[in-house]
Amino acid sequence: MGSIFVYVEHREGTVKKASFEAIAAARSLAPEGEVVAIIVGSGVQDLGAELGQRGADRVLVAEDDRLQFYAPIATAKVVADLMTSAGGGIYVCAATAQGKDVSARIAARLDAGMASDVTALRLDGEELVCERPIMAGKAIATVRVKPGTVRMVTLRPNSIPPLEADPARTCAVESAAMNLDENDLKARTLEIVRAEGGRIDVAEADIIVSGGRGIKGPENWGIIEELAGLLGAAVGASRAVVDAGWAGHEMQVGQTGKVVSPALYIAAGISGAIQHLAGMSSSKCIVAINKDPEAPIFKVADYGVVGDLFEVVPALTAAIRELG
Ligand SMILES: Cc1cc2nc3c(=O)[nH]c(=O)nc-3n(C[C@H](O)[C@H](O)[C@H](O)COP(=O)(O)OP(=O)(O)OC[C@H]3O[C@@H](n4cnc5c(N)ncnc54)[C@H](O)[C@@H]3O)c2cc1C
């Protein structure tokens, strides 16, 4: 079967939770197999030990000052070369924006079969069997990635829990060979400018409170933010709200926004159009607040409150505040 490689994403000296989930997925595929984490960047050597505690057996560190921020061509080349020189294997990566970008590039370089945005995976002999939501989440496709030099998969964040960090678990951390020229660095990120307010990214959040057109106007958006703030949640929005300019595009959940899978998704004043459901129907627990009992969002909700959000949301906020 070969090793199972995990491309690890990091930012500002911290490994992304979704990459720990990818390591857990790799571990689950072959409990006795070798899980090799690949980390590319500058000053990332120290992250190796933590990757070992989360399930990696070996960490390959590709260090280069020019790779401080994500450089798509160079990163794809480094990872593809490492897997090729190891004789291939299985590749797992979080289906984040960066993960999807780099994985597609690696698959093209290696002519490898890939299942993207999967929510479950297992091995059936040498075949990688993956489940992935299709048709805006209305159906689940089972995809089989046939044995080849490399079999690739990107994993939807929040689909598989990360392994608890085991401080007693150690791993080998090795410098990886790299062969980059200027052409490989034609495209690279030079600077990352943070959005004001340090918002939690909906794509990574455990809890999301989303507002829809039922919120009526930007002057009322504060009730969504207040509930989210109290829960330590990210703020999401339907496209109607984003198109109206009441919320930023980075908050949009859905087919043309972000695909999310949090533990808890609270939808207030969102009708539940198919394009919205495409982005959130794999959430673990969905709470819908809508004054229309026929709203389609109730079809996917675990808990539904039929009522006026201007009464229900503040009451929920007050009740949670009372709990301390
Ligand atoms: C190609 C394409 C891509 C799209 N991509 C996306 C996408 O990525 N994400 C997305 O969200 N949409 C997307 N859409 C748009 C989608 O079809 C819907 O138009 C949109 O999701 C509707 O947003 P909404 O639910 O906020 O608004 P509405 O559909 O207008 O629903 C508002 C809801 O609020 C309820 N409401 C009103 N007042 C109250 C109140 N006081 N209390 C409680 N409930 C109340 C109403 O009953 C209603 O159900 C896309 C559409 C197309 C064609």
GROMACS .gro file of N, CA and C and ligand atoms in nm, residues 211-216 237-241 243 246 249 252-258 265 268-279 289-297 305-312, ligand 1:
model
  206
  211GLY      N    1  -2.733   3.429   0.945
  211GLY     CA    2  -2.854   3.509   0.927
  211GLY      C    3  -2.892   3.516   0.780
  212GLY      N    4  -3.023   3.526   0.756
  212GLY     CA    5  -3.074   3.537   0.620
  212GLY      C    6  -3.155   3.664   0.602
  213ARG      N    7  -3.225   3.670   0.488
  213ARG     CA    8  -3.300   3.792   0.453
  213ARG      C    9  -3.406   3.826   0.558
  214GLY      N   10  -3.446   3.725   0.636
  214GLY     CA   11  -3.543   3.750   0.743
  214GLY      C   12  -3.495   3.852   0.844
  215ILE      N   13  -3.366   3.883   0.841
  215ILE     CA   14  -3.310   3.979   0.937
  215ILE      C   15  -3.350   4.123   0.900
  216LYS      N   16  -3.401   4.137   0.777
  216LYS     CA   17  -3.465   4.262   0.728
  216LYS      C   18  -3.370   4.375   0.690
  237ALA      N   19  -2.379   3.374   0.660
  237ALA     CA   20  -2.487   3.449   0.596
  237ALA      C   21  -2.534   3.376   0.471
  238SER      N   22  -2.659   3.401   0.437
  238SER     CA   23  -2.708   3.350   0.308
  238SER      C   24  -2.662   3.445   0.199
  239ARG      N   25  -2.675   3.401   0.078
  239ARG     CA   26  -2.632   3.486  -0.034
  239ARG      C   27  -2.718   3.611  -0.045
  240ALA      N   28  -2.845   3.599  -0.011
  240ALA     CA   29  -2.934   3.716  -0.019
  240ALA      C   30  -2.877   3.830   0.066
  241VAL      N   31  -2.827   3.793   0.183
  241VAL     CA   32  -2.772   3.891   0.276
  241VAL      C   33  -2.641   3.950   0.221
  243ASP      N   34  -2.547   3.956  -0.101
  243ASP     CA   35  -2.577   4.036  -0.220
  243ASP      C   36  -2.632   4.173  -0.181
  246TRP      N   37  -2.520   4.335   0.341
  246TRP     CA   38  -2.533   4.339   0.488
  246TRP      C   39  -2.421   4.260   0.554
  249HIS      N   40  -1.866   3.877   0.176
  249HIS     CA   41  -1.875   3.755   0.098
  249HIS      C   42  -1.808   3.637   0.167
  252GLN      N   43  -2.042   3.404   0.336
  252GLN     CA   44  -2.149   3.333   0.263
  252GLN      C   45  -2.133   3.182   0.268
  253VAL      N   46  -2.241   3.116   0.306
  253VAL     CA   47  -2.244   2.970   0.312
  253VAL      C   48  -2.328   2.922   0.194
  254GLY      N   49  -2.278   2.822   0.125
  254GLY     CA   50  -2.359   2.766   0.017
  254GLY      C   51  -2.279   2.730  -0.106
  255GLN      N   52  -2.354   2.701  -0.210
  255GLN     CA   53  -2.296   2.653  -0.335
  255GLN      C   54  -2.191   2.749  -0.391
  256THR      N   55  -2.219   2.878  -0.385
  256THR     CA   56  -2.122   2.975  -0.435
  256THR      C   57  -2.052   3.047  -0.320
  257GLY      N   58  -2.069   2.994  -0.200
  257GLY     CA   59  -1.998   3.045  -0.083
  257GLY      C   60  -1.910   2.935  -0.027
  258LYS      N   61  -1.907   2.922   0.105
  258LYS     CA   62  -1.822   2.819   0.164
  258LYS      C   63  -1.905   2.697   0.203
  265TYR      N   64  -2.508   2.437   1.365
  265TYR     CA   65  -2.537   2.543   1.267
  265TYR      C   66  -2.673   2.603   1.301
  268ALA      N   67  -3.098   3.157   1.114
  268ALA     CA   68  -3.207   3.246   1.154
  268ALA      C   69  -3.255   3.327   1.033
  269GLY      N   70  -3.381   3.311   0.999
  269GLY     CA   71  -3.438   3.388   0.887
  269GLY      C   72  -3.380   3.346   0.754
  270ILE      N   73  -3.346   3.219   0.742
  270ILE     CA   74  -3.295   3.163   0.615
  270ILE      C   75  -3.398   3.063   0.564
  271SER      N   76  -3.438   3.077   0.438
  271SER     CA   77  -3.546   2.990   0.388
  271SER      C   78  -3.500   2.846   0.367
  272GLY      N   79  -3.371   2.829   0.328
  272GLY     CA   80  -3.322   2.693   0.303
  272GLY      C   81  -3.328   2.657   0.156
  273ALA      N   82  -3.294   2.755   0.071
  273ALA     CA   83  -3.286   2.728  -0.074
  273ALA      C   84  -3.180   2.620  -0.095
  274ILE      N   85  -3.198   2.545  -0.204
  274ILE     CA   86  -3.109   2.432  -0.232
  274ILE      C   87  -2.962   2.476  -0.235
  275GLN      N   88  -2.938   2.599  -0.287
  275GLN     CA   89  -2.799   2.646  -0.296
  275GLN      C   90  -2.741   2.676  -0.157
  276HIS      N   91  -2.827   2.711  -0.061
  276HIS     CA   92  -2.778   2.732   0.075
  276HIS      C   93  -2.752   2.596   0.141
  277LEU      N   94  -2.848   2.504   0.122
  277LEU     CA   95  -2.834   2.371   0.182
  277LEU      C   96  -2.706   2.302   0.134
  278ALA      N   97  -2.667   2.330   0.009
  278ALA     CA   98  -2.547   2.267  -0.047
  278ALA      C   99  -2.425   2.296   0.038
  279GLY      N  100  -2.430   2.408   0.110
  279GLY     CA  101  -2.312   2.446   0.188
  279GLY      C  102  -2.317   2.405   0.333
  289ILE      N  103  -3.453   2.877   1.274
  289ILE     CA  104  -3.551   2.970   1.331
  289ILE      C  105  -3.614   3.042   1.213
  290ASN      N  106  -3.744   3.021   1.195
  290ASN     CA  107  -3.811   3.081   1.079
  290ASN      C  108  -3.959   3.096   1.111
  291LYS      N  109  -4.019   3.204   1.067
  291LYS     CA  110  -4.160   3.226   1.102
  291LYS      C  111  -4.254   3.145   1.010
  292ASP      N  112  -4.198   3.092   0.899
  292ASP     CA  113  -4.280   3.015   0.805
  292ASP      C  114  -4.263   2.864   0.831
  293PRO      N  115  -4.367   2.797   0.881
  293PRO     CA  116  -4.352   2.654   0.914
  293PRO      C  117  -4.323   2.568   0.791
  294GLU      N  118  -4.351   2.622   0.671
  294GLU     CA  119  -4.326   2.547   0.547
  294GLU      C  120  -4.186   2.573   0.490
  295ALA      N  121  -4.106   2.654   0.556
  295ALA     CA  122  -3.973   2.687   0.501
  295ALA      C  123  -3.891   2.559   0.483
  296PRO      N  124  -3.827   2.543   0.368
  296PRO     CA  125  -3.752   2.419   0.340
  296PRO      C  126  -3.639   2.390   0.439
  297ILE      N  127  -3.591   2.492   0.505
  297ILE     CA  128  -3.480   2.471   0.602
  297ILE      C  129  -3.522   2.369   0.709
  305VAL      N  130  -3.751   2.609   1.528
  305VAL     CA  131  -3.834   2.700   1.606
  305VAL      C  132  -3.915   2.781   1.506
  306VAL      N  133  -4.049   2.762   1.507
  306VAL     CA  134  -4.134   2.843   1.420
  306VAL      C  135  -4.168   2.969   1.499
  307GLY      N  136  -4.112   3.080   1.456
  307GLY     CA  137  -4.137   3.203   1.530
  307GLY      C  138  -4.063   3.319   1.469
  308ASP      N  139  -4.085   3.435   1.527
  308ASP     CA  140  -4.023   3.559   1.481
  308ASP      C  141  -3.880   3.565   1.536
  309LEU      N  142  -3.784   3.571   1.446
  309LEU     CA  143  -3.644   3.569   1.492
  309LEU      C  144  -3.610   3.687   1.582
  310PHE      N  145  -3.687   3.797   1.567
  310PHE     CA  146  -3.657   3.914   1.651
  310PHE      C  147  -3.700   3.891   1.796
  311GLU      N  148  -3.779   3.786   1.817
  311GLU     CA  149  -3.811   3.746   1.956
  311GLU      C  150  -3.723   3.628   1.996
  312VAL      N  151  -3.711   3.529   1.903
  312VAL     CA  152  -3.644   3.403   1.938
  312VAL      C  153  -3.494   3.422   1.961
  325LIG     C1  154  -2.636   2.986  -0.906
  325LIG     C2  155  -2.684   3.024  -0.770
  325LIG     C3  156  -2.598   3.011  -0.662
  325LIG     C4  157  -2.642   3.046  -0.534
  325LIG     N1  158  -2.556   3.031  -0.427
  325LIG     C5  159  -2.601   3.054  -0.304
  325LIG     C6  160  -2.516   3.034  -0.190
  325LIG     O1  161  -2.398   3.001  -0.201
  325LIG     N2  162  -2.568   3.057  -0.067
  325LIG     C7  163  -2.698   3.099  -0.048
  325LIG     O2  164  -2.738   3.117   0.068
  325LIG     N3  165  -2.777   3.121  -0.154
  325LIG     C8  166  -2.732   3.100  -0.280
  325LIG     N4  167  -2.814   3.127  -0.386
  325LIG     C9  168  -2.941   3.199  -0.362
  325LIG    C10  169  -3.054   3.110  -0.313
  325LIG     O3  170  -3.122   3.055  -0.423
  325LIG    C11  171  -3.152   3.192  -0.229
  325LIG     O4  172  -3.199   3.299  -0.306
  325LIG    C12  173  -3.095   3.247  -0.100
  325LIG     O5  174  -3.029   3.144  -0.028
  325LIG    C13  175  -3.207   3.304  -0.015
  325LIG     O6  176  -3.154   3.361   0.101
  325LIG     P1  177  -3.244   3.372   0.233
  325LIG     O7  178  -3.286   3.238   0.274
  325LIG     O8  179  -3.168   3.458   0.326
  325LIG     O9  180  -3.366   3.462   0.181
  325LIG     P2  181  -3.516   3.421   0.153
  325LIG    O10  182  -3.527   3.307   0.061
  325LIG    O11  183  -3.584   3.547   0.115
  325LIG    O12  184  -3.569   3.371   0.294
  325LIG    C14  185  -3.589   3.453   0.404
  325LIG    C15  186  -3.655   3.369   0.511
  325LIG    O13  187  -3.668   3.443   0.629
  325LIG    C16  188  -3.793   3.411   0.689
  325LIG     N5  189  -3.830   3.525   0.772
  325LIG    C17  190  -3.868   3.648   0.732
  325LIG     N6  191  -3.890   3.728   0.839
  325LIG    C18  192  -3.867   3.652   0.949
  325LIG    C19  193  -3.873   3.674   1.088
  325LIG     N7  194  -3.905   3.795   1.138
  325LIG     N8  195  -3.844   3.573   1.172
  325LIG    C20  196  -3.812   3.450   1.125
  325LIG     N9  197  -3.805   3.422   0.993
  325LIG    C21  198  -3.831   3.522   0.905
  325LIG    C22  199  -3.887   3.385   0.573
  325LIG    O14  200  -3.995   3.301   0.615
  325LIG    C23  201  -3.796   3.318   0.474
  325LIG    O15  202  -3.799   3.176   0.487
  325LIG    C24  203  -2.773   3.094  -0.514
  325LIG    C25  204  -2.859   3.104  -0.625
  325LIG    C26  205  -2.815   3.071  -0.750
  325LIG    C27  206  -2.909   3.083  -0.865
   0.00000   0.00000   0.00000
